[in-house]
Amino acid sequence: MLDAVTSLPSTPVRRVVIAGGGTAGWMAAAALSKVLGKALQITLVESEEIGTVGVGEATIPSLATFHRLLEIDEREFLSATQGTIKLGISFENWRTEQHRYIHSFGTTGQDHWTAGFQHFWLKGRERGLAGSYDDYCIELQAALHDRFAHLQGYRMNYAYHLDASYYARYLRQLSERHGCRRIEGKIAQVHTDAATGFITGLQLERGELIEGDLFIDCTGFRALLIGQTLGVGFEDWSHWLLNDRAFATQTTAVRDAVPYTRAIAEPWGWQWRIPLQHRVGNGVVYSSKYVSDEEAKARFLATAEGEIIKAPFPISFRPGRRMECWNRNCVALGLAGSFIEPLESTTIHLIQRGITRLMQSFPAVITRVGIDQYNTQLADELQHVRDFVVLHYAATERRDSPYWEYVANMTLPATLQHRIDLFRQTGTVFHAPQELFAENSWIQVMMGQGIVPRHRHPAPDLMGDAELSAFLGSIAKRVRETAAQLPPHMDYLRRYSPAQ
Ligand code: FAD
């Protein structure tokens, strides 16, 4: 029956069907079954024959919030996923070849009531009173010296590296404990209602029909429901994000895991190294327009360390987003909804945001305004993340290949151009509440990529040299002393959460 106001079916949403059992599917199942499991009937369908994308092992600190919601014990989680701590990303060869900087979590320095810390640091540099910008951030110093611990009196801001297949298995256990029903099988057909276009059921190859009121498309790049069935269009961002292919593999560890991800730029893309307790996740991301598959793979194999555990497997993708991640009675999460390349490890976070928003606005019945609200918020978040990732390419000094030549000269999204101009001219950044990356991230990456502000806030001029020197010096000393208390990352982790 159609609702007289919305002209949408007025069926109460009771049966939720999740299509796909990768990270997106199991994160959705775990959260929905924990929070709304008593009110809803939740079913997840996954195909072992198709499998998952097999990558996605670096996260950002917001995952801890998701884990709090699920009441996940950190020690148990780290053991179950062979996880390690991530304090940031080491960007190597991005600004120029041989240059390195770290984008760390946490904050740098201490804001004064008048202006951001960077203005005081800039004045300190002018006066020869300041060290490197890196000297004022505990997380960055801990990463640089391969150290970590949970400290009394200071909570380090950190994320995790995790084994994606173990994580899905772990979330599956949690979901099933909270009543989620799992069905193994390949979806052969998606049934829709002829009048409304709403999805009514998923027909498996073996004939079984799984009916539902709300469908969550977690079928990865296939986008079986939102794309192939409902025909929701895709906004392509490949003119800003050139990479469209990857090879991924797993190798044995040749040294203790460091508490950061490595992103190593190449003349046509970049390589990642994600250190876990039991192995290393590696890969190369590249643009098929600028390098052949053979050359990218050869370069990757020539530089990979350790024994190969899993042969390199190819992945093709298209950067961009669905025009609507919620359409009719289908919500797309994960790769089915959008993909901004993995440079800043943002996809798992965006899955989490999609799930949280869905739970907060969970529909009694599906409404147009509810759908619009969800899509508008998600579009804003995606645009912000896209801009941040594009920044790493746009602000390079590299000109050594056609690839870097292109990205250094491309026309940027107006929103990003504005941020760069503002920082370059005034030393200021802004951060809206819903935006993922805060001032510290923007400043670290802009400075790391070589953007130097031409002007700064006048507030530091109110301080004399002695006062400014004492202000900067006391922060650097606190950072140094805190970092010095920390044990080596893996020594700590072996004691804190021994691998299973
Ligand atoms: P998938 O893992 O592909 O899962 C799809 C599921 O749908 C599978 O269970 C499959 O069996 C099922 N399915 C599909 N079709 C059918 C069918 N017909 N019938 C039944 N079941 C079906 N994200 C991060 O946050 N950090 C990272 O470091 C990171 N690195 C990445 C590196 C690369 C190269 C790429 C491509 C992505 C990376 N991502 C990263 C993104 C990350 O991989 C995904 O966010 C995450 O794995 C979620 O994937 P998914 O669950 O959407 O899709």
PDB file of N, CA and C in Angstrom, residues 303-393:
ATOM      1  N   THR A 303      60.281  -4.585  -5.093  1.00  0.00           N
ATOM      2  CA  THR A 303      60.509  -3.803  -3.873  1.00  0.00           C
ATOM      3  C   THR A 303      59.855  -4.439  -2.638  1.00  0.00           C
ATOM      4  N   ALA A 304      58.998  -5.455  -2.826  1.00  0.00           N
ATOM      5  CA  ALA A 304      58.333  -6.078  -1.674  1.00  0.00           C
ATOM      6  C   ALA A 304      59.366  -6.838  -0.843  1.00  0.00           C
ATOM      7  N   GLU A 305      59.200  -6.779   0.473  1.00  0.00           N
ATOM      8  CA  GLU A 305      60.127  -7.495   1.360  1.00  0.00           C
ATOM      9  C   GLU A 305      59.447  -8.766   1.870  1.00  0.00           C
ATOM     10  N   GLY A 306      60.211  -9.728   2.306  1.00  0.00           N
ATOM     11  CA  GLY A 306      59.652 -10.946   2.901  1.00  0.00           C
ATOM     12  C   GLY A 306      59.198 -11.934   1.840  1.00  0.00           C
ATOM     13  N   GLU A 307      58.773 -13.113   2.326  1.00  0.00           N
ATOM     14  CA  GLU A 307      58.280 -14.160   1.426  1.00  0.00           C
ATOM     15  C   GLU A 307      56.833 -13.866   1.070  1.00  0.00           C
ATOM     16  N   ILE A 308      56.469 -14.123  -0.174  1.00  0.00           N
ATOM     17  CA  ILE A 308      55.078 -13.889  -0.584  1.00  0.00           C
ATOM     18  C   ILE A 308      54.200 -15.021  -0.039  1.00  0.00           C
ATOM     19  N   ILE A 309      53.180 -14.650   0.720  1.00  0.00           N
ATOM     20  CA  ILE A 309      52.267 -15.653   1.289  1.00  0.00           C
ATOM     21  C   ILE A 309      51.085 -15.851   0.338  1.00  0.00           C
ATOM     22  N   LYS A 310      50.648 -14.740  -0.250  1.00  0.00           N
ATOM     23  CA  LYS A 310      49.489 -14.802  -1.151  1.00  0.00           C
ATOM     24  C   LYS A 310      49.901 -14.122  -2.452  1.00  0.00           C
ATOM     25  N   ALA A 311      49.771 -14.817  -3.556  1.00  0.00           N
ATOM     26  CA  ALA A 311      50.217 -14.260  -4.843  1.00  0.00           C
ATOM     27  C   ALA A 311      49.492 -12.953  -5.128  1.00  0.00           C
ATOM     28  N   PRO A 312      50.175 -11.997  -5.777  1.00  0.00           N
ATOM     29  CA  PRO A 312      49.535 -10.708  -6.053  1.00  0.00           C
ATOM     30  C   PRO A 312      48.246 -10.896  -6.856  1.00  0.00           C
ATOM     31  N   PHE A 313      47.175 -10.298  -6.376  1.00  0.00           N
ATOM     32  CA  PHE A 313      45.915 -10.409  -7.124  1.00  0.00           C
ATOM     33  C   PHE A 313      45.483  -9.014  -7.586  1.00  0.00           C
ATOM     34  N   PRO A 314      44.964  -8.935  -8.824  1.00  0.00           N
ATOM     35  CA  PRO A 314      44.626  -7.627  -9.390  1.00  0.00           C
ATOM     36  C   PRO A 314      43.250  -7.134  -8.931  1.00  0.00           C
ATOM     37  N   ILE A 315      43.113  -5.836  -8.800  1.00  0.00           N
ATOM     38  CA  ILE A 315      41.823  -5.214  -8.449  1.00  0.00           C
ATOM     39  C   ILE A 315      41.653  -4.014  -9.386  1.00  0.00           C
ATOM     40  N   SER A 316      40.483  -3.899  -9.994  1.00  0.00           N
ATOM     41  CA  SER A 316      40.197  -2.711 -10.816  1.00  0.00           C
ATOM     42  C   SER A 316      39.130  -1.900 -10.102  1.00  0.00           C
ATOM     43  N   PHE A 317      39.214  -0.594 -10.188  1.00  0.00           N
ATOM     44  CA  PHE A 317      38.184   0.226  -9.549  1.00  0.00           C
ATOM     45  C   PHE A 317      38.013   1.552 -10.269  1.00  0.00           C
ATOM     46  N   ARG A 318      36.973   2.227  -9.889  1.00  0.00           N
ATOM     47  CA  ARG A 318      36.665   3.529 -10.477  1.00  0.00           C
ATOM     48  C   ARG A 318      36.399   4.469  -9.299  1.00  0.00           C
ATOM     49  N   PRO A 319      37.169   5.533  -9.156  1.00  0.00           N
ATOM     50  CA  PRO A 319      36.924   6.430  -8.033  1.00  0.00           C
ATOM     51  C   PRO A 319      35.676   7.275  -8.255  1.00  0.00           C
ATOM     52  N   GLY A 320      34.887   7.409  -7.217  1.00  0.00           N
ATOM     53  CA  GLY A 320      33.681   8.233  -7.327  1.00  0.00           C
ATOM     54  C   GLY A 320      32.624   7.746  -6.365  1.00  0.00           C
ATOM     55  N   ARG A 321      31.415   8.201  -6.605  1.00  0.00           N
ATOM     56  CA  ARG A 321      30.335   7.834  -5.672  1.00  0.00           C
ATOM     57  C   ARG A 321      29.016   7.647  -6.417  1.00  0.00           C
ATOM     58  N   ARG A 322      28.155   6.845  -5.821  1.00  0.00           N
ATOM     59  CA  ARG A 322      26.786   6.735  -6.339  1.00  0.00           C
ATOM     60  C   ARG A 322      26.095   8.081  -6.166  1.00  0.00           C
ATOM     61  N   MET A 323      25.287   8.449  -7.121  1.00  0.00           N
ATOM     62  CA  MET A 323      24.555   9.717  -7.013  1.00  0.00           C
ATOM     63  C   MET A 323      23.663   9.708  -5.771  1.00  0.00           C
ATOM     64  N   GLU A 324      23.138   8.520  -5.446  1.00  0.00           N
ATOM     65  CA  GLU A 324      22.389   8.363  -4.194  1.00  0.00           C
ATOM     66  C   GLU A 324      22.835   7.053  -3.568  1.00  0.00           C
ATOM     67  N   CYS A 325      23.330   7.105  -2.335  1.00  0.00           N
ATOM     68  CA  CYS A 325      23.693   5.842  -1.666  1.00  0.00           C
ATOM     69  C   CYS A 325      22.466   5.205  -1.024  1.00  0.00           C
ATOM     70  N   TRP A 326      21.433   5.981  -0.849  1.00  0.00           N
ATOM     71  CA  TRP A 326      20.135   5.410  -0.425  1.00  0.00           C
ATOM     72  C   TRP A 326      19.142   5.712  -1.545  1.00  0.00           C
ATOM     73  N   ASN A 327      18.614   4.663  -2.156  1.00  0.00           N
ATOM     74  CA  ASN A 327      17.615   4.819  -3.217  1.00  0.00           C
ATOM     75  C   ASN A 327      16.490   3.836  -2.953  1.00  0.00           C
ATOM     76  N   ARG A 328      15.255   4.317  -2.959  1.00  0.00           N
ATOM     77  CA  ARG A 328      14.085   3.487  -2.628  1.00  0.00           C
ATOM     78  C   ARG A 328      14.328   2.769  -1.294  1.00  0.00           C
ATOM     79  N   ASN A 329      14.264   1.428  -1.281  1.00  0.00           N
ATOM     80  CA  ASN A 329      14.494   0.726  -0.006  1.00  0.00           C
ATOM     81  C   ASN A 329      15.848   0.023   0.007  1.00  0.00           C
ATOM     82  N   CYS A 330      16.832   0.684  -0.615  1.00  0.00           N
ATOM     83  CA  CYS A 330      18.171   0.103  -0.678  1.00  0.00           C
ATOM     84  C   CYS A 330      19.222   1.135  -0.246  1.00  0.00           C
ATOM     85  N   VAL A 331      20.060   0.736   0.710  1.00  0.00           N
ATOM     86  CA  VAL A 331      21.165   1.594   1.166  1.00  0.00           C
ATOM     87  C   VAL A 331      22.459   0.893   0.781  1.00  0.00           C
ATOM     88  N   ALA A 332      23.337   1.616   0.082  1.00  0.00           N
ATOM     89  CA  ALA A 332      24.613   0.999  -0.315  1.00  0.00           C
ATOM     90  C   ALA A 332      25.703   1.412   0.659  1.00  0.00           C
ATOM     91  N   LEU A 333      26.439   0.422   1.142  1.00  0.00           N
ATOM     92  CA  LEU A 333      27.564   0.694   2.038  1.00  0.00           C
ATOM     93  C   LEU A 333      28.836   0.120   1.429  1.00  0.00           C
ATOM     94  N   GLY A 334      29.964   0.701   1.772  1.00  0.00           N
ATOM     95  CA  GLY A 334      31.248   0.176   1.308  1.00  0.00           C
ATOM     96  C   GLY A 334      31.461   0.441  -0.169  1.00  0.00           C
ATOM     97  N   LEU A 335      32.144  -0.486  -0.812  1.00  0.00           N
ATOM     98  CA  LEU A 335      32.553  -0.262  -2.199  1.00  0.00           C
ATOM     99  C   LEU A 335      31.362  -0.160  -3.142  1.00  0.00           C
ATOM    100  N   ALA A 336      30.214  -0.687  -2.760  1.00  0.00           N
ATOM    101  CA  ALA A 336      29.021  -0.564  -3.603  1.00  0.00           C
ATOM    102  C   ALA A 336      28.541   0.896  -3.660  1.00  0.00           C
ATOM    103  N   GLY A 337      28.896   1.682  -2.649  1.00  0.00           N
ATOM    104  CA  GLY A 337      28.392   3.054  -2.578  1.00  0.00           C
ATOM    105  C   GLY A 337      29.367   4.088  -3.086  1.00  0.00           C
ATOM    106  N   SER A 338      30.634   3.929  -2.751  1.00  0.00           N
ATOM    107  CA  SER A 338      31.616   4.929  -3.173  1.00  0.00           C
ATOM    108  C   SER A 338      33.003   4.351  -3.001  1.00  0.00           C
ATOM    109  N   PHE A 339      33.940   4.926  -3.692  1.00  0.00           N
ATOM    110  CA  PHE A 339      35.331   4.562  -3.434  1.00  0.00           C
ATOM    111  C   PHE A 339      36.246   5.724  -3.745  1.00  0.00           C
ATOM    112  N   ILE A 340      36.902   6.185  -2.684  1.00  0.00           N
ATOM    113  CA  ILE A 340      37.956   7.182  -2.840  1.00  0.00           C
ATOM    114  C   ILE A 340      39.214   6.378  -2.593  1.00  0.00           C
ATOM    115  N   GLU A 341      40.164   6.454  -3.414  1.00  0.00           N
ATOM    116  CA  GLU A 341      41.285   5.506  -3.300  1.00  0.00           C
ATOM    117  C   GLU A 341      41.849   5.431  -1.873  1.00  0.00           C
ATOM    118  N   PRO A 342      42.574   4.341  -1.561  1.00  0.00           N
ATOM    119  CA  PRO A 342      42.862   4.037  -0.145  1.00  0.00           C
ATOM    120  C   PRO A 342      43.947   4.866   0.528  1.00  0.00           C
ATOM    121  N   LEU A 343      44.377   5.963  -0.063  1.00  0.00           N
ATOM    122  CA  LEU A 343      45.540   6.703   0.442  1.00  0.00           C
ATOM    123  C   LEU A 343      45.428   7.098   1.912  1.00  0.00           C
ATOM    124  N   GLU A 344      44.266   7.507   2.346  1.00  0.00           N
ATOM    125  CA  GLU A 344      44.105   7.936   3.743  1.00  0.00           C
ATOM    126  C   GLU A 344      43.232   6.941   4.527  1.00  0.00           C
ATOM    127  N   SER A 345      43.081   5.739   4.019  1.00  0.00           N
ATOM    128  CA  SER A 345      42.382   4.649   4.738  1.00  0.00           C
ATOM    129  C   SER A 345      40.997   5.069   5.226  1.00  0.00           C
ATOM    130  N   THR A 346      40.197   5.610   4.329  1.00  0.00           N
ATOM    131  CA  THR A 346      38.943   6.219   4.765  1.00  0.00           C
ATOM    132  C   THR A 346      37.699   5.365   4.511  1.00  0.00           C
ATOM    133  N   THR A 347      37.815   4.270   3.756  1.00  0.00           N
ATOM    134  CA  THR A 347      36.583   3.569   3.369  1.00  0.00           C
ATOM    135  C   THR A 347      35.897   2.909   4.559  1.00  0.00           C
ATOM    136  N   ILE A 348      36.680   2.273   5.426  1.00  0.00           N
ATOM    137  CA  ILE A 348      36.050   1.625   6.586  1.00  0.00           C
ATOM    138  C   ILE A 348      35.360   2.685   7.450  1.00  0.00           C
ATOM    139  N   HIS A 349      35.998   3.844   7.563  1.00  0.00           N
ATOM    140  CA  HIS A 349      35.358   4.937   8.317  1.00  0.00           C
ATOM    141  C   HIS A 349      34.031   5.340   7.659  1.00  0.00           C
ATOM    142  N   LEU A 350      34.024   5.436   6.334  1.00  0.00           N
ATOM    143  CA  LEU A 350      32.791   5.860   5.657  1.00  0.00           C
ATOM    144  C   LEU A 350      31.696   4.796   5.792  1.00  0.00           C
ATOM    145  N   ILE A 351      32.106   3.537   5.854  1.00  0.00           N
ATOM    146  CA  ILE A 351      31.124   2.463   6.104  1.00  0.00           C
ATOM    147  C   ILE A 351      30.509   2.691   7.489  1.00  0.00           C
ATOM    148  N   GLN A 352      31.394   2.933   8.432  1.00  0.00           N
ATOM    149  CA  GLN A 352      30.945   3.159   9.813  1.00  0.00           C
ATOM    150  C   GLN A 352      29.994   4.351   9.902  1.00  0.00           C
ATOM    151  N   ARG A 353      30.327   5.434   9.186  1.00  0.00           N
ATOM    152  CA  ARG A 353      29.461   6.626   9.206  1.00  0.00           C
ATOM    153  C   ARG A 353      28.105   6.304   8.591  1.00  0.00           C
ATOM    154  N   GLY A 354      28.130   5.538   7.503  1.00  0.00           N
ATOM    155  CA  GLY A 354      26.873   5.161   6.854  1.00  0.00           C
ATOM    156  C   GLY A 354      25.999   4.348   7.803  1.00  0.00           C
ATOM    157  N   ILE A 355      26.618   3.423   8.521  1.00  0.00           N
ATOM    158  CA  ILE A 355      25.863   2.566   9.447  1.00  0.00           C
ATOM    159  C   ILE A 355      25.306   3.407  10.599  1.00  0.00           C
ATOM    160  N   THR A 356      26.161   4.275  11.153  1.00  0.00           N
ATOM    161  CA  THR A 356      25.711   5.078  12.299  1.00  0.00           C
ATOM    162  C   THR A 356      24.545   5.972  11.897  1.00  0.00           C
ATOM    163  N   ARG A 357      24.704   6.587  10.724  1.00  0.00           N
ATOM    164  CA  ARG A 357      23.630   7.490  10.282  1.00  0.00           C
ATOM    165  C   ARG A 357      22.340   6.710  10.032  1.00  0.00           C
ATOM    166  N   LEU A 358      22.488   5.518   9.452  1.00  0.00           N
ATOM    167  CA  LEU A 358      21.302   4.695   9.194  1.00  0.00           C
ATOM    168  C   LEU A 358      20.626   4.319  10.512  1.00  0.00           C
ATOM    169  N   MET A 359      21.438   3.974  11.504  1.00  0.00           N
ATOM    170  CA  MET A 359      20.829   3.563  12.783  1.00  0.00           C
ATOM    171  C   MET A 359      20.169   4.758  13.473  1.00  0.00           C
ATOM    172  N   GLN A 360      20.843   5.925  13.386  1.00  0.00           N
ATOM    173  CA  GLN A 360      20.268   7.101  14.053  1.00  0.00           C
ATOM    174  C   GLN A 360      18.949   7.524  13.421  1.00  0.00           C
ATOM    175  N   SER A 361      18.841   7.317  12.108  1.00  0.00           N
ATOM    176  CA  SER A 361      17.621   7.771  11.424  1.00  0.00           C
ATOM    177  C   SER A 361      16.834   6.561  10.926  1.00  0.00           C
ATOM    178  N   PHE A 362      16.943   5.446  11.665  1.00  0.00           N
ATOM    179  CA  PHE A 362      16.345   4.215  11.151  1.00  0.00           C
ATOM    180  C   PHE A 362      14.846   4.419  10.895  1.00  0.00           C
ATOM    181  N   PRO A 363      14.385   4.104   9.685  1.00  0.00           N
ATOM    182  CA  PRO A 363      13.010   4.443   9.331  1.00  0.00           C
ATOM    183  C   PRO A 363      11.973   3.458   9.889  1.00  0.00           C
ATOM    184  N   ALA A 364      10.922   4.008  10.485  1.00  0.00           N
ATOM    185  CA  ALA A 364       9.775   3.171  10.820  1.00  0.00           C
ATOM    186  C   ALA A 364       9.135   2.734   9.503  1.00  0.00           C
ATOM    187  N   VAL A 365       8.954   3.724   8.623  1.00  0.00           N
ATOM    188  CA  VAL A 365       8.617   3.438   7.225  1.00  0.00           C
ATOM    189  C   VAL A 365       9.549   4.323   6.385  1.00  0.00           C
ATOM    190  N   ILE A 366       9.757   3.949   5.144  1.00  0.00           N
ATOM    191  CA  ILE A 366      10.714   4.707   4.324  1.00  0.00           C
ATOM    192  C   ILE A 366      10.067   5.989   3.806  1.00  0.00           C
ATOM    193  N   THR A 367      10.773   7.110   3.996  1.00  0.00           N
ATOM    194  CA  THR A 367      10.228   8.405   3.557  1.00  0.00           C
ATOM    195  C   THR A 367      11.224   9.102   2.640  1.00  0.00           C
ATOM    196  N   ARG A 368      10.707   9.938   1.778  1.00  0.00           N
ATOM    197  CA  ARG A 368      11.568  10.692   0.852  1.00  0.00           C
ATOM    198  C   ARG A 368      12.492  11.656   1.613  1.00  0.00           C
ATOM    199  N   VAL A 369      11.924  12.340   2.616  1.00  0.00           N
ATOM    200  CA  VAL A 369      12.762  13.295   3.363  1.00  0.00           C
ATOM    201  C   VAL A 369      13.884  12.577   4.106  1.00  0.00           C
ATOM    202  N   GLY A 370      13.571  11.406   4.639  1.00  0.00           N
ATOM    203  CA  GLY A 370      14.604  10.629   5.342  1.00  0.00           C
ATOM    204  C   GLY A 370      15.720  10.238   4.384  1.00  0.00           C
ATOM    205  N   ILE A 371      15.343   9.796   3.202  1.00  0.00           N
ATOM    206  CA  ILE A 371      16.337   9.409   2.188  1.00  0.00           C
ATOM    207  C   ILE A 371      17.192  10.614   1.808  1.00  0.00           C
ATOM    208  N   ASP A 372      16.524  11.752   1.557  1.00  0.00           N
ATOM    209  CA  ASP A 372      17.255  12.954   1.128  1.00  0.00           C
ATOM    210  C   ASP A 372      18.257  13.409   2.178  1.00  0.00           C
ATOM    211  N   GLN A 373      17.821  13.357   3.443  1.00  0.00           N
ATOM    212  CA  GLN A 373      18.693  13.786   4.529  1.00  0.00           C
ATOM    213  C   GLN A 373      19.953  12.910   4.577  1.00  0.00           C
ATOM    214  N   TYR A 374      19.748  11.621   4.476  1.00  0.00           N
ATOM    215  CA  TYR A 374      20.868  10.671   4.512  1.00  0.00           C
ATOM    216  C   TYR A 374      21.836  10.969   3.358  1.00  0.00           C
ATOM    217  N   ASN A 375      21.281  11.117   2.163  1.00  0.00           N
ATOM    218  CA  ASN A 375      22.135  11.302   0.983  1.00  0.00           C
ATOM    219  C   ASN A 375      22.890  12.627   1.014  1.00  0.00           C
ATOM    220  N   THR A 376      22.227  13.674   1.500  1.00  0.00           N
ATOM    221  CA  THR A 376      22.886  14.990   1.532  1.00  0.00           C
ATOM    222  C   THR A 376      24.068  14.966   2.490  1.00  0.00           C
ATOM    223  N   GLN A 377      23.860  14.398   3.674  1.00  0.00           N
ATOM    224  CA  GLN A 377      24.955  14.358   4.649  1.00  0.00           C
ATOM    225  C   GLN A 377      26.123  13.524   4.129  1.00  0.00           C
ATOM    226  N   LEU A 378      25.799  12.407   3.525  1.00  0.00           N
ATOM    227  CA  LEU A 378      26.861  11.534   3.029  1.00  0.00           C
ATOM    228  C   LEU A 378      27.638  12.215   1.901  1.00  0.00           C
ATOM    229  N   ALA A 379      26.918  12.901   1.027  1.00  0.00           N
ATOM    230  CA  ALA A 379      27.585  13.579  -0.094  1.00  0.00           C
ATOM    231  C   ALA A 379      28.581  14.616   0.440  1.00  0.00           C
ATOM    232  N   ASP A 380      28.201  15.355   1.484  1.00  0.00           N
ATOM    233  CA  ASP A 380      29.109  16.353   2.073  1.00  0.00           C
ATOM    234  C   ASP A 380      30.357  15.686   2.636  1.00  0.00           C
ATOM    235  N   GLU A 381      30.142  14.578   3.349  1.00  0.00           N
ATOM    236  CA  GLU A 381      31.289  13.883   3.956  1.00  0.00           C
ATOM    237  C   GLU A 381      32.229  13.341   2.881  1.00  0.00           C
ATOM    238  N   LEU A 382      31.640  12.777   1.848  1.00  0.00           N
ATOM    239  CA  LEU A 382      32.473  12.202   0.782  1.00  0.00           C
ATOM    240  C   LEU A 382      33.280  13.282   0.075  1.00  0.00           C
ATOM    241  N   GLN A 383      32.656  14.421  -0.145  1.00  0.00           N
ATOM    242  CA  GLN A 383      33.355  15.503  -0.837  1.00  0.00           C
ATOM    243  C   GLN A 383      34.547  15.980  -0.014  1.00  0.00           C
ATOM    244  N   HIS A 384      34.366  16.055   1.280  1.00  0.00           N
ATOM    245  CA  HIS A 384      35.445  16.486   2.165  1.00  0.00           C
ATOM    246  C   HIS A 384      36.613  15.496   2.111  1.00  0.00           C
ATOM    247  N   VAL A 385      36.296  14.204   2.197  1.00  0.00           N
ATOM    248  CA  VAL A 385      37.349  13.180   2.160  1.00  0.00           C
ATOM    249  C   VAL A 385      38.043  13.202   0.792  1.00  0.00           C
ATOM    250  N   ARG A 386      37.238  13.323  -0.264  1.00  0.00           N
ATOM    251  CA  ARG A 386      37.831  13.389  -1.614  1.00  0.00           C
ATOM    252  C   ARG A 386      38.830  14.540  -1.700  1.00  0.00           C
ATOM    253  N   ASP A 387      38.429  15.721  -1.230  1.00  0.00           N
ATOM    254  CA  ASP A 387      39.308  16.890  -1.316  1.00  0.00           C
ATOM    255  C   ASP A 387      40.620  16.636  -0.570  1.00  0.00           C
ATOM    256  N   PHE A 388      40.502  16.018   0.597  1.00  0.00           N
ATOM    257  CA  PHE A 388      41.697  15.781   1.398  1.00  0.00           C
ATOM    258  C   PHE A 388      42.656  14.829   0.672  1.00  0.00           C
ATOM    259  N   VAL A 389      42.102  13.800   0.054  1.00  0.00           N
ATOM    260  CA  VAL A 389      42.955  12.849  -0.664  1.00  0.00           C
ATOM    261  C   VAL A 389      43.564  13.516  -1.906  1.00  0.00           C
ATOM    262  N   VAL A 390      42.773  14.286  -2.632  1.00  0.00           N
ATOM    263  CA  VAL A 390      43.289  14.957  -3.841  1.00  0.00           C
ATOM    264  C   VAL A 390      44.444  15.904  -3.472  1.00  0.00           C
ATOM    265  N   LEU A 391      44.356  16.528  -2.295  1.00  0.00           N
ATOM    266  CA  LEU A 391      45.406  17.445  -1.843  1.00  0.00           C
ATOM    267  C   LEU A 391      46.803  16.823  -1.953  1.00  0.00           C
ATOM    268  N   HIS A 392      46.938  15.539  -1.615  1.00  0.00           N
ATOM    269  CA  HIS A 392      48.251  14.888  -1.620  1.00  0.00           C
ATOM    270  C   HIS A 392      48.873  14.880  -3.017  1.00  0.00           C
ATOM    271  N   TYR A 393      48.025  14.871  -4.023  1.00  0.00           N
ATOM    272  CA  TYR A 393      48.529  14.881  -5.399  1.00  0.00           C
ATOM    273  C   TYR A 393      48.737  16.316  -5.882  1.00  0.00           C
TER     274      TYR A 393
END
